[in-house]
Amino acid sequence: MNQGSYLRLGDGDYRMTSYEVQLLLANRGQPRHDEEPVPNTSLADFDPALVAELVSRLRTRRPYAYGELDDLAVLRRVRALVPDGSGADVASLGGLLALGTFPQEHFPQLMITFVHYPTVDGADPDTGARFVDNVVAEGPIPVMVRDTLLALRKNMARRSVVRGAGRADDWEYPEAALREAVVNALVHRDLSSESRGTQVQVEMYPDRLVMRSPGGLFGPVTEERLGEEGVSSARNAALLRILEDVPLPGSSRAICENRGSGIRTMLAALRSAHLSAPEFRNRVSSFRVTFPNHTLLSTDVIDWINSLGERGLSPSQCVGLAILRDGGLLDNQTYRQATRVDSRVATQELSDLIARELVEQVGTRRWTRYRLARGLIRTRVAGETPKGRADRRADILDALADGELSRTELAAATGLTDKTVTRWLGILRKEGLVEATEEQVRSPAVRYRRTGKVAFDQS
């Protein structure tokens, strides 16, 4: 297997490394690397304050399982202490990472490195500056999370945003999203012996923030399903279980909840701050999260959407328009990833944007893509303020002046798309200006006619 295994990537194949092959094999079952005994360790390698906090919380929250146990028995039950080959209690790898005073004494690379680069490409060739800041976060996971967040906060700028009638200063990236990303990178990383020489890496650039961790997604979780309710899987189950009852230093908040809510919390925090959703990139041997450093729904974007004159747009449709504003393309999957709506809602909302003549469909079936309507692109390129979308009532009524027509015939007569005709027929029927000749109005064979009611001139 190590000599003849290949991975499909894009349009080609590449030979898998021995580490990637072994990781795929290990992922067939539940990995137990976090329960491995660490030689030459004991209870003395644990931080007494973290142990006391863990034991107290377990006895309070789960008295049936832990209420009658002494401290050593509690640590054994949560697999923080495990027997070595001679039967003596030693720290497990997960126990050491969660509760140890200095795990890096035994595993120097199980840490986080943070580097703040001066340019989007890294070092500045003009000044010779390799980085703006360089931090190594060591210690148990609670301390590494705290110190990484401190480094991020130190290097983040504040931006002014319009909120209600005033302005407010927010961090470039919401701390709730960063905390979840840092915790996920540490807790879900691969802990097999092959990856213990690789640290979690956090890199800040002027236009993005990148977090990398060894080991791809585990279990049923995929890039497309990240953040879906009920989709959760823990590579390091024992470690995660311990950290449910270990708080961040100086806080009562536990490191993680083990409820599969971390990605949803991250996305909700970014949406609340009007920031773009992160990009997730999963590989067999690594996982990467990239946070773009720009406000998706900034003041000028919101003003542009309002200038379209369209009422009733959903928040997710506004996000989709913001993405398409600069001439990009969307498909159903990328729309779902950006907005976190399900496939059915994504299809309905994209169809509605087409019907409103804000978006155009390119291609069909699996090659279907969506782009901003050409008229809106022209005004965007020319720097013009878009006018309200055309009122198509007169077009539909004029086409029906000589008799009954179906949706298909109306589309041919007016030059409008079927979705746009359907939308305006619905509006005209509600206003009592048009009626269907049959009750099954969803059928394309149904014909429509004018009612004789005079339309009110809104000009």
CSV table of C-alpha atoms in Angstrom, one decimal:
chain,number,residue,atom,x,y,z
A,1,MET,CA,0.0,0.0,0.0
A,2,ASN,CA,2.8,2.4,0.8
A,3,GLN,CA,4.3,2.0,-2.7
A,4,GLY,CA,1.2,2.0,-4.8
A,5,SER,CA,-1.6,4.2,-3.3
A,6,TYR,CA,-2.7,7.3,-5.1
A,7,LEU,CA,-5.0,10.2,-4.2
A,8,ARG,CA,-7.2,12.0,-6.8
A,9,LEU,CA,-6.7,15.7,-6.6
A,10,GLY,CA,-8.3,18.0,-9.1
A,11,ASP,CA,-7.6,16.5,-12.5
A,12,GLY,CA,-4.7,14.3,-11.5
A,13,ASP,CA,-3.4,11.7,-9.1
A,14,TYR,CA,-0.4,11.9,-6.8
A,15,ARG,CA,1.3,9.1,-4.8
A,16,MET,CA,0.2,9.1,-1.2
A,17,THR,CA,2.9,9.3,1.5
A,18,SER,CA,3.3,6.6,4.0
A,19,TYR,CA,1.8,8.9,6.6
A,20,GLU,CA,-1.3,9.5,4.5
A,21,VAL,CA,-1.8,5.7,4.0
A,22,GLN,CA,-1.4,5.0,7.7
A,23,LEU,CA,-3.8,7.8,8.6
A,24,LEU,CA,-6.5,6.4,6.3
A,25,LEU,CA,-6.1,3.0,7.8
A,26,ALA,CA,-6.3,4.4,11.4
A,27,ASN,CA,-9.4,6.3,10.5
A,28,ARG,CA,-11.3,3.1,9.7
A,29,GLY,CA,-11.9,2.8,13.4
A,30,GLN,CA,-11.8,5.1,16.5
A,31,PRO,CA,-8.2,6.3,17.0
A,32,ARG,CA,-6.9,5.8,20.5
A,33,HIS,CA,-3.7,7.8,20.3
A,34,ASP,CA,-4.9,10.2,23.0
A,35,GLU,CA,-5.1,7.2,25.4
A,36,GLU,CA,-1.5,6.0,24.9
A,37,PRO,CA,0.6,6.0,28.0
A,38,VAL,CA,3.5,8.5,28.2
A,39,PRO,CA,6.6,6.8,29.7
A,40,ASN,CA,8.3,8.4,32.7
A,41,THR,CA,5.3,10.5,33.7
A,42,SER,CA,3.1,10.4,36.8
A,43,LEU,CA,0.5,12.5,38.6
A,44,ALA,CA,3.2,14.9,39.4
A,45,ASP,CA,3.3,16.0,35.7
A,46,PHE,CA,-0.3,17.4,36.0
A,47,ASP,CA,-1.1,20.9,37.0
A,48,PRO,CA,-2.8,20.7,40.4
A,49,ALA,CA,-5.2,23.6,39.7
A,50,LEU,CA,-6.4,22.0,36.4
A,51,VAL,CA,-6.9,18.7,38.1
A,52,ALA,CA,-8.8,20.2,41.0
A,53,GLU,CA,-11.1,22.1,38.6
A,54,LEU,CA,-11.7,18.9,36.5
A,55,VAL,CA,-12.5,16.7,39.6
A,56,SER,CA,-14.8,19.3,41.2
A,57,ARG,CA,-16.8,19.8,38.0
A,58,LEU,CA,-17.2,16.1,37.4
A,59,ARG,CA,-18.3,15.4,40.9
A,60,THR,CA,-20.9,18.3,40.6
A,61,ARG,CA,-22.1,17.6,37.1
A,62,ARG,CA,-22.0,13.8,37.1
A,63,PRO,CA,-22.3,12.7,40.7
A,64,TYR,CA,-23.5,9.2,39.8
A,65,ALA,CA,-20.3,8.4,37.9
A,66,TYR,CA,-17.7,10.4,39.9
A,67,GLY,CA,-19.3,11.5,43.2
A,68,GLU,CA,-17.9,8.6,45.3
A,69,LEU,CA,-14.4,8.4,43.6
A,70,ASP,CA,-11.2,9.8,45.0
A,71,ASP,CA,-9.0,12.1,42.8
A,72,LEU,CA,-6.9,9.2,41.4
A,73,ALA,CA,-9.9,7.1,40.5
A,74,VAL,CA,-11.5,10.1,38.7
A,75,LEU,CA,-8.4,10.6,36.6
A,76,ARG,CA,-8.3,6.9,35.8
A,77,ARG,CA,-11.9,6.9,34.7
A,78,VAL,CA,-11.5,9.8,32.3
A,79,ARG,CA,-8.4,8.1,30.9
A,80,ALA,CA,-6.1,11.0,32.0
A,81,LEU,CA,-4.1,8.3,34.0
A,82,VAL,CA,-3.6,4.9,32.3
A,83,PRO,CA,-1.4,1.9,33.2
A,84,ASP,CA,1.9,1.4,31.6
A,85,GLY,CA,3.5,-2.0,30.8
A,86,SER,CA,4.2,-2.7,34.5
A,87,GLY,CA,0.7,-1.6,35.7
A,88,ALA,CA,1.9,1.7,37.2
A,89,ASP,CA,-0.2,4.8,36.6
A,90,VAL,CA,1.3,7.2,34.0
A,91,ALA,CA,-0.2,10.1,32.2
A,92,SER,CA,-2.0,9.4,28.9
A,93,LEU,CA,-1.1,11.6,25.9
A,94,GLY,CA,-4.6,13.2,26.1
A,95,GLY,CA,-4.3,13.7,29.8
A,96,LEU,CA,-0.9,15.3,29.5
A,97,LEU,CA,-2.2,17.7,26.8
A,98,ALA,CA,-5.3,18.7,28.8
A,99,LEU,CA,-3.8,18.8,32.3
A,100,GLY,CA,0.0,18.7,32.1
A,101,THR,CA,2.2,21.5,33.5
A,102,PHE,CA,4.4,21.3,30.4
A,103,PRO,CA,3.5,18.6,27.8
A,104,GLN,CA,6.2,19.9,25.4
A,105,GLU,CA,8.9,18.4,27.7
A,106,HIS,CA,7.8,15.1,26.2
A,107,PHE,CA,6.4,16.2,22.9
A,108,PRO,CA,8.2,19.4,21.8
A,109,GLN,CA,6.2,20.0,18.6
A,110,LEU,CA,2.7,19.6,20.1
A,111,MET,CA,2.3,23.3,20.4
A,112,ILE,CA,1.0,26.3,18.4
A,113,THR,CA,3.1,28.7,16.4
A,114,PHE,CA,1.7,32.2,15.5
A,115,VAL,CA,3.3,34.3,12.8
A,116,HIS,CA,2.1,37.7,11.6
A,117,TYR,CA,3.5,38.4,8.1
A,118,PRO,CA,3.8,42.0,6.8
A,119,THR,CA,2.6,41.3,3.2
A,120,VAL,CA,0.1,39.0,1.5
A,121,ASP,CA,3.0,36.8,0.3
A,122,GLY,CA,4.8,36.6,3.6
A,123,ALA,CA,8.1,38.4,4.2
A,124,ASP,CA,8.6,42.0,2.9
A,125,PRO,CA,11.3,41.9,0.2
A,126,ASP,CA,11.7,45.7,0.3
A,127,THR,CA,12.5,46.0,4.0
A,128,GLY,CA,13.7,42.5,4.6
A,129,ALA,CA,11.2,42.1,7.4
A,130,ARG,CA,10.3,38.4,7.8
A,131,PHE,CA,7.5,38.9,10.2
A,132,VAL,CA,5.7,41.5,12.3
A,133,ASP,CA,5.3,39.1,15.3
A,134,ASN,CA,6.3,35.6,16.1
A,135,VAL,CA,4.8,33.7,19.1
A,136,VAL,CA,5.1,30.1,20.3
A,137,ALA,CA,2.2,29.0,22.5
A,138,GLU,CA,3.2,26.1,24.8
A,139,GLY,CA,1.8,24.4,27.9
A,140,PRO,CA,-1.5,22.5,28.2
A,141,ILE,CA,-4.3,23.1,25.8
A,142,PRO,CA,-6.1,25.6,28.0
A,143,VAL,CA,-3.0,27.7,28.2
A,144,MET,CA,-2.2,27.4,24.5
A,145,VAL,CA,-5.7,28.5,23.6
A,146,ARG,CA,-5.4,31.5,25.9
A,147,ASP,CA,-2.0,32.6,24.7
A,148,THR,CA,-2.9,32.2,21.0
A,149,LEU,CA,-6.0,34.4,21.5
A,150,LEU,CA,-3.9,37.0,23.2
A,151,ALA,CA,-1.4,36.9,20.3
A,152,LEU,CA,-4.3,37.3,17.8
A,153,ARG,CA,-5.8,40.2,19.8
A,154,LYS,CA,-2.5,41.9,20.0
A,155,ASN,CA,-2.0,41.8,16.2
A,156,MET,CA,-5.6,42.5,15.1
A,157,ALA,CA,-6.7,45.9,14.2
A,158,ARG,CA,-10.1,47.4,15.0
A,159,ARG,CA,-12.5,48.5,12.3
A,160,SER,CA,-15.3,51.0,12.5
A,161,VAL,CA,-18.7,49.7,11.5
A,162,VAL,CA,-22.1,51.3,11.2
A,163,ARG,CA,-24.5,50.0,13.8
A,164,GLY,CA,-28.0,51.5,14.1
A,165,ALA,CA,-27.7,55.3,14.4
A,166,GLY,CA,-24.0,55.3,15.4
A,167,ARG,CA,-20.7,53.6,14.8
A,168,ALA,CA,-18.9,50.9,16.8
A,169,ASP,CA,-15.3,49.5,16.8
A,170,ASP,CA,-15.0,45.8,16.3
A,171,TRP,CA,-12.0,43.5,15.9
A,172,GLU,CA,-11.1,42.4,12.4
A,173,TYR,CA,-12.2,38.9,13.3
A,174,PRO,CA,-14.8,38.1,16.0
A,175,GLU,CA,-13.1,36.4,19.0
A,176,ALA,CA,-15.8,33.7,19.3
A,177,ALA,CA,-15.0,32.5,15.8
A,178,LEU,CA,-11.2,32.5,16.5
A,179,ARG,CA,-11.6,30.7,19.8
A,180,GLU,CA,-13.6,27.9,18.1
A,181,ALA,CA,-11.1,27.6,15.3
A,182,VAL,CA,-8.1,27.4,17.7
A,183,VAL,CA,-9.8,24.9,19.9
A,184,ASN,CA,-10.8,22.7,17.0
A,185,ALA,CA,-7.3,22.8,15.6
A,186,LEU,CA,-5.8,21.6,18.9
A,187,VAL,CA,-8.5,19.1,19.9
A,188,HIS,CA,-9.1,17.4,16.6
A,189,ARG,CA,-5.5,17.3,15.3
A,190,ASP,CA,-4.0,13.9,14.5
A,191,LEU,CA,-2.0,12.6,17.5
A,192,SER,CA,-0.4,9.6,15.9
A,193,SER,CA,3.3,9.1,16.2
A,194,GLU,CA,3.8,10.1,12.6
A,195,SER,CA,2.4,13.6,13.2
A,196,ARG,CA,3.9,14.5,16.5
A,197,GLY,CA,6.7,16.4,14.8
A,198,THR,CA,4.1,18.9,13.3
A,199,GLN,CA,2.7,21.8,15.2
A,200,VAL,CA,-0.6,23.6,14.7
A,201,GLN,CA,0.2,26.8,12.7
A,202,VAL,CA,-1.6,30.1,12.8
A,203,GLU,CA,-0.6,32.6,10.1
A,204,MET,CA,-1.9,36.2,9.8
A,205,TYR,CA,-1.6,38.1,6.6
A,206,PRO,CA,-3.0,41.6,5.7
A,207,ASP,CA,-5.8,39.9,3.7
A,208,ARG,CA,-6.5,36.7,5.6
A,209,LEU,CA,-5.9,34.5,8.7
A,210,VAL,CA,-4.9,30.9,8.1
A,211,MET,CA,-5.0,28.0,10.6
A,212,ARG,CA,-3.5,24.6,9.8
A,213,SER,CA,-3.5,21.4,11.8
A,214,PRO,CA,-2.2,17.9,11.0
A,215,GLY,CA,-4.8,15.3,10.1
A,216,GLY,CA,-7.9,15.8,7.9
A,217,LEU,CA,-11.5,15.5,8.9
A,218,PHE,CA,-12.5,12.4,10.7
A,219,GLY,CA,-15.6,10.1,10.5
A,220,PRO,CA,-18.7,11.2,8.6
A,221,VAL,CA,-17.8,14.9,8.7
A,222,THR,CA,-17.0,16.4,5.3
A,223,GLU,CA,-16.3,20.0,4.1
A,224,GLU,CA,-19.9,20.2,2.7
A,225,ARG,CA,-21.4,19.1,6.0
A,226,LEU,CA,-19.4,21.2,8.4
A,227,GLY,CA,-21.7,23.2,10.6
A,228,GLU,CA,-24.8,21.0,9.9
A,229,GLU,CA,-26.8,20.2,13.0
A,230,GLY,CA,-26.2,16.7,14.3
A,231,VAL,CA,-23.0,16.2,12.3
A,232,SER,CA,-20.1,15.6,14.7
A,233,SER,CA,-17.2,13.3,15.1
A,234,ALA,CA,-14.3,13.2,17.5
A,235,ARG,CA,-10.9,11.8,16.5
A,236,ASN,CA,-9.5,12.2,20.1
A,237,ALA,CA,-12.6,11.2,22.1
A,238,ALA,CA,-10.8,10.8,25.5
A,239,LEU,CA,-9.1,14.2,25.1
A,240,LEU,CA,-12.3,15.9,24.1
A,241,ARG,CA,-14.1,14.3,27.1
A,242,ILE,CA,-11.6,15.7,29.5
A,243,LEU,CA,-11.7,19.2,28.0
A,244,GLU,CA,-15.5,19.4,28.5
A,245,ASP,CA,-14.7,20.0,32.2
A,246,VAL,CA,-11.5,22.0,32.0
A,247,PRO,CA,-12.0,25.8,31.8
A,248,LEU,CA,-10.0,28.4,30.0
A,249,PRO,CA,-7.6,30.1,32.4
A,250,GLY,CA,-9.4,33.0,34.2
A,251,SER,CA,-12.8,31.9,32.9
A,252,SER,CA,-15.6,29.6,33.9
A,253,ARG,CA,-16.1,28.6,30.3
A,254,ALA,CA,-15.1,25.1,29.4
A,255,ILE,CA,-12.6,24.6,26.6
A,256,CYS,CA,-15.1,22.7,24.4
A,257,GLU,CA,-18.7,21.4,24.6
A,258,ASN,CA,-18.4,18.2,22.6
A,259,ARG,CA,-21.8,18.9,21.0
A,260,GLY,CA,-20.7,19.5,17.4
A,261,SER,CA,-21.6,23.2,17.8
A,262,GLY,CA,-18.2,24.7,17.3
A,263,ILE,CA,-18.4,25.3,13.5
A,264,ARG,CA,-21.9,26.6,13.8
A,265,THR,CA,-20.8,29.0,16.6
A,266,MET,CA,-17.9,30.2,14.3
A,267,LEU,CA,-20.2,30.8,11.3
A,268,ALA,CA,-22.8,32.6,13.4
A,269,ALA,CA,-20.1,34.9,14.9
A,270,LEU,CA,-18.9,35.7,11.4
A,271,ARG,CA,-22.3,36.3,10.0
A,272,SER,CA,-23.2,38.6,13.0
A,273,ALA,CA,-20.1,40.6,12.2
A,274,HIS,CA,-21.0,40.8,8.5
A,275,LEU,CA,-17.9,38.9,7.5
A,276,SER,CA,-17.4,36.3,4.8
A,277,ALA,CA,-17.6,32.6,5.8
A,278,PRO,CA,-14.3,30.9,6.2
A,279,GLU,CA,-12.9,28.6,3.5
A,280,PHE,CA,-12.4,25.0,4.7
A,281,ARG,CA,-9.8,22.8,2.9
A,282,ASN,CA,-9.6,19.2,3.9
A,283,ARG,CA,-6.8,16.8,2.9
A,284,VAL,CA,-6.0,13.3,4.2
A,285,SER,CA,-3.0,14.7,6.1
A,286,SER,CA,-4.1,18.2,7.0
A,287,PHE,CA,-7.0,20.6,7.6
A,288,ARG,CA,-6.9,24.3,6.9
A,289,VAL,CA,-9.3,27.1,7.8
A,290,THR,CA,-8.9,30.5,6.0
A,291,PHE,CA,-10.7,33.6,7.3
A,292,PRO,CA,-10.8,36.4,4.6
A,293,ASN,CA,-10.1,39.8,6.1
A,294,HIS,CA,-12.9,41.8,4.6
A,295,THR,CA,-16.4,42.8,5.5
A,296,LEU,CA,-18.8,41.0,3.2
A,297,LEU,CA,-21.8,43.2,4.1
A,298,SER,CA,-20.0,46.5,4.6
A,299,THR,CA,-21.8,49.9,4.5
A,300,ASP,CA,-21.3,50.4,0.8
A,301,VAL,CA,-22.5,46.9,-0.1
A,302,ILE,CA,-25.6,47.3,2.1
A,303,ASP,CA,-26.3,50.7,0.4
A,304,TRP,CA,-25.8,49.0,-3.0
A,305,ILE,CA,-28.3,46.2,-2.1
A,306,ASN,CA,-30.8,48.8,-0.9
A,307,SER,CA,-30.4,50.8,-4.1
A,308,LEU,CA,-31.8,47.8,-6.0
A,309,GLY,CA,-35.2,48.6,-4.7
A,310,GLU,CA,-36.1,45.0,-4.0
A,311,ARG,CA,-38.2,44.3,-0.9
A,312,GLY,CA,-38.3,41.0,0.9
A,313,LEU,CA,-34.8,39.8,0.3
A,314,SER,CA,-33.6,37.3,2.9
A,315,PRO,CA,-30.3,37.8,4.8
A,316,SER,CA,-28.8,34.8,2.9
A,317,GLN,CA,-29.9,36.3,-0.5
A,318,CYS,CA,-28.1,39.6,0.5
A,319,VAL,CA,-25.0,37.5,1.2
A,320,GLY,CA,-25.2,35.9,-2.2
A,321,LEU,CA,-25.6,39.2,-3.9
A,322,ALA,CA,-22.6,40.6,-2.0
A,323,ILE,CA,-20.5,37.7,-3.2
A,324,LEU,CA,-21.7,38.2,-6.8
A,325,ARG,CA,-21.3,41.9,-6.7
A,326,ASP,CA,-17.7,41.9,-8.1
A,327,GLY,CA,-18.5,39.6,-11.0
A,328,GLY,CA,-17.9,36.2,-9.4
A,329,LEU,CA,-19.9,33.0,-9.8
A,330,LEU,CA,-21.9,30.9,-7.4
A,331,ASP,CA,-23.3,27.4,-7.5
A,332,ASN,CA,-25.8,25.8,-5.2
A,333,GLN,CA,-23.0,24.3,-3.0
A,334,THR,CA,-21.0,27.5,-2.6
A,335,TYR,CA,-24.2,29.4,-1.9
A,336,ARG,CA,-25.0,26.9,0.9
A,337,GLN,CA,-21.5,27.1,2.3
A,338,ALA,CA,-21.6,30.9,2.4
A,339,THR,CA,-25.1,31.2,3.9
A,340,ARG,CA,-25.5,27.9,5.8
A,341,VAL,CA,-29.0,27.3,4.4
A,342,ASP,CA,-30.0,23.8,3.2
A,343,SER,CA,-30.2,22.7,-0.4
A,344,ARG,CA,-33.9,23.2,-0.7
A,345,VAL,CA,-33.8,26.8,0.6
A,346,ALA,CA,-30.7,27.5,-1.6
A,347,THR,CA,-32.6,26.4,-4.7
A,348,GLN,CA,-35.7,28.5,-3.8
A,349,GLU,CA,-33.7,31.6,-3.0
A,350,LEU,CA,-31.5,31.4,-6.1
A,351,SER,CA,-34.6,30.9,-8.3
A,352,ASP,CA,-36.2,34.0,-6.6
A,353,LEU,CA,-33.1,36.1,-7.4
A,354,ILE,CA,-33.4,35.0,-11.1
A,355,ALA,CA,-37.1,35.8,-11.1
A,356,ARG,CA,-36.3,39.3,-9.7
A,357,GLU,CA,-33.8,39.7,-12.6
A,358,LEU,CA,-30.9,40.2,-10.2
A,359,VAL,CA,-29.1,37.0,-11.1
A,360,GLU,CA,-28.7,35.0,-14.3
A,361,GLN,CA,-28.2,31.3,-14.6
A,362,VAL,CA,-25.3,30.0,-16.6
A,363,GLY,CA,-25.3,26.3,-17.7
A,364,THR,CA,-27.6,23.5,-16.6
A,365,ARG,CA,-27.8,20.5,-14.3
A,366,ARG,CA,-24.5,19.8,-12.6
A,367,TRP,CA,-22.8,22.7,-14.5
A,368,THR,CA,-25.3,25.3,-13.3
A,369,ARG,CA,-23.7,28.5,-12.1
A,370,TYR,CA,-25.2,31.9,-11.2
A,371,ARG,CA,-23.8,35.3,-11.8
A,372,LEU,CA,-25.0,38.9,-11.3
A,373,ALA,CA,-27.4,40.1,-14.0
A,374,ARG,CA,-25.5,41.8,-16.8
A,375,GLY,CA,-27.3,45.1,-16.3
A,376,LEU,CA,-26.1,45.2,-12.7
A,377,ILE,CA,-22.5,44.3,-13.7
A,378,ARG,CA,-22.5,47.2,-16.2
A,379,THR,CA,-23.6,49.7,-13.6
A,380,ARG,CA,-21.1,48.3,-11.2
A,381,VAL,CA,-18.2,48.6,-13.7
A,382,ALA,CA,-19.3,52.1,-14.7
A,383,GLY,CA,-19.5,53.2,-11.1
A,384,GLU,CA,-23.2,54.0,-11.5
A,385,THR,CA,-25.9,53.6,-8.9
A,386,PRO,CA,-28.3,50.9,-10.0
A,387,LYS,CA,-31.9,51.9,-10.4
A,388,GLY,CA,-34.8,49.9,-9.1
A,389,ARG,CA,-35.6,46.7,-11.1
A,390,ALA,CA,-38.1,47.1,-13.9
A,391,ASP,CA,-41.8,46.7,-13.1
A,392,ARG,CA,-43.0,44.0,-15.5
A,393,ARG,CA,-46.7,44.4,-14.8
A,394,ALA,CA,-47.3,46.3,-18.1
A,395,ASP,CA,-45.3,43.8,-20.1
A,396,ILE,CA,-47.5,40.9,-18.9
A,397,LEU,CA,-50.7,42.8,-19.2
A,398,ASP,CA,-49.9,44.0,-22.7
A,399,ALA,CA,-49.1,40.5,-23.8
A,400,LEU,CA,-52.5,39.3,-22.4
A,401,ALA,CA,-54.4,42.1,-24.1
A,402,ASP,CA,-55.5,39.9,-27.0
A,403,GLY,CA,-56.4,36.8,-25.1
A,404,GLU,CA,-55.2,33.9,-23.0
A,405,LEU,CA,-51.6,32.8,-22.9
A,406,SER,CA,-49.5,30.2,-21.0
A,407,ARG,CA,-46.4,30.9,-19.1
A,408,THR,CA,-44.3,29.7,-22.0
A,409,GLU,CA,-46.1,31.8,-24.4
A,410,LEU,CA,-45.8,34.8,-22.1
A,411,ALA,CA,-42.1,34.3,-21.8
A,412,ALA,CA,-41.8,34.2,-25.6
A,413,ALA,CA,-44.0,37.3,-26.1
A,414,THR,CA,-42.2,39.4,-23.4
A,415,GLY,CA,-38.6,38.1,-23.7
A,416,LEU,CA,-38.6,37.4,-20.0
A,417,THR,CA,-37.4,34.2,-18.3
A,418,ASP,CA,-40.0,31.7,-17.1
A,419,LYS,CA,-39.1,32.5,-13.5
A,420,THR,CA,-39.6,36.2,-14.0
A,421,VAL,CA,-43.0,35.6,-15.7
A,422,THR,CA,-44.0,33.3,-12.9
A,423,ARG,CA,-43.1,35.9,-10.3
A,424,TRP,CA,-45.0,38.8,-11.9
A,425,LEU,CA,-48.0,36.5,-12.6
A,426,GLY,CA,-48.2,35.8,-8.9
A,427,ILE,CA,-48.1,39.5,-8.1
A,428,LEU,CA,-50.8,40.4,-10.7
A,429,ARG,CA,-53.0,37.6,-9.5
A,430,LYS,CA,-52.8,38.9,-5.9
A,431,GLU,CA,-53.7,42.4,-7.2
A,432,GLY,CA,-56.7,40.9,-9.0
A,433,LEU,CA,-55.5,42.0,-12.5
A,434,VAL,CA,-54.9,38.5,-13.9
A,435,GLU,CA,-56.5,35.2,-13.3
A,436,ALA,CA,-55.7,31.6,-14.2
A,437,THR,CA,-58.1,29.5,-16.3
A,438,GLU,CA,-57.5,26.5,-14.1
A,439,GLU,CA,-56.9,25.8,-10.4
A,440,GLN,CA,-53.6,24.0,-10.9
A,441,VAL,CA,-51.5,27.1,-11.5
A,442,ARG,CA,-48.2,25.3,-11.1
A,443,SER,CA,-48.7,23.5,-14.4
A,444,PRO,CA,-46.9,25.2,-17.3
A,445,ALA,CA,-50.0,24.4,-19.5
A,446,VAL,CA,-52.3,26.6,-17.4
A,447,ARG,CA,-53.4,29.7,-19.3
A,448,TYR,CA,-53.9,33.2,-17.9
A,449,ARG,CA,-56.1,36.2,-18.9
A,450,ARG,CA,-56.8,39.7,-17.7
A,451,THR,CA,-59.7,40.2,-15.3
A,452,GLY,CA,-60.8,43.6,-16.7
A,453,LYS,CA,-59.8,45.3,-13.5
A,454,VAL,CA,-58.0,48.6,-14.2
A,455,ALA,CA,-54.4,48.7,-12.9
A,456,PHE,CA,-53.6,51.7,-10.6
A,457,ASP,CA,-51.0,53.9,-12.1
A,458,GLN,CA,-48.2,54.1,-9.6
A,459,SER,CA,-46.0,56.4,-11.7
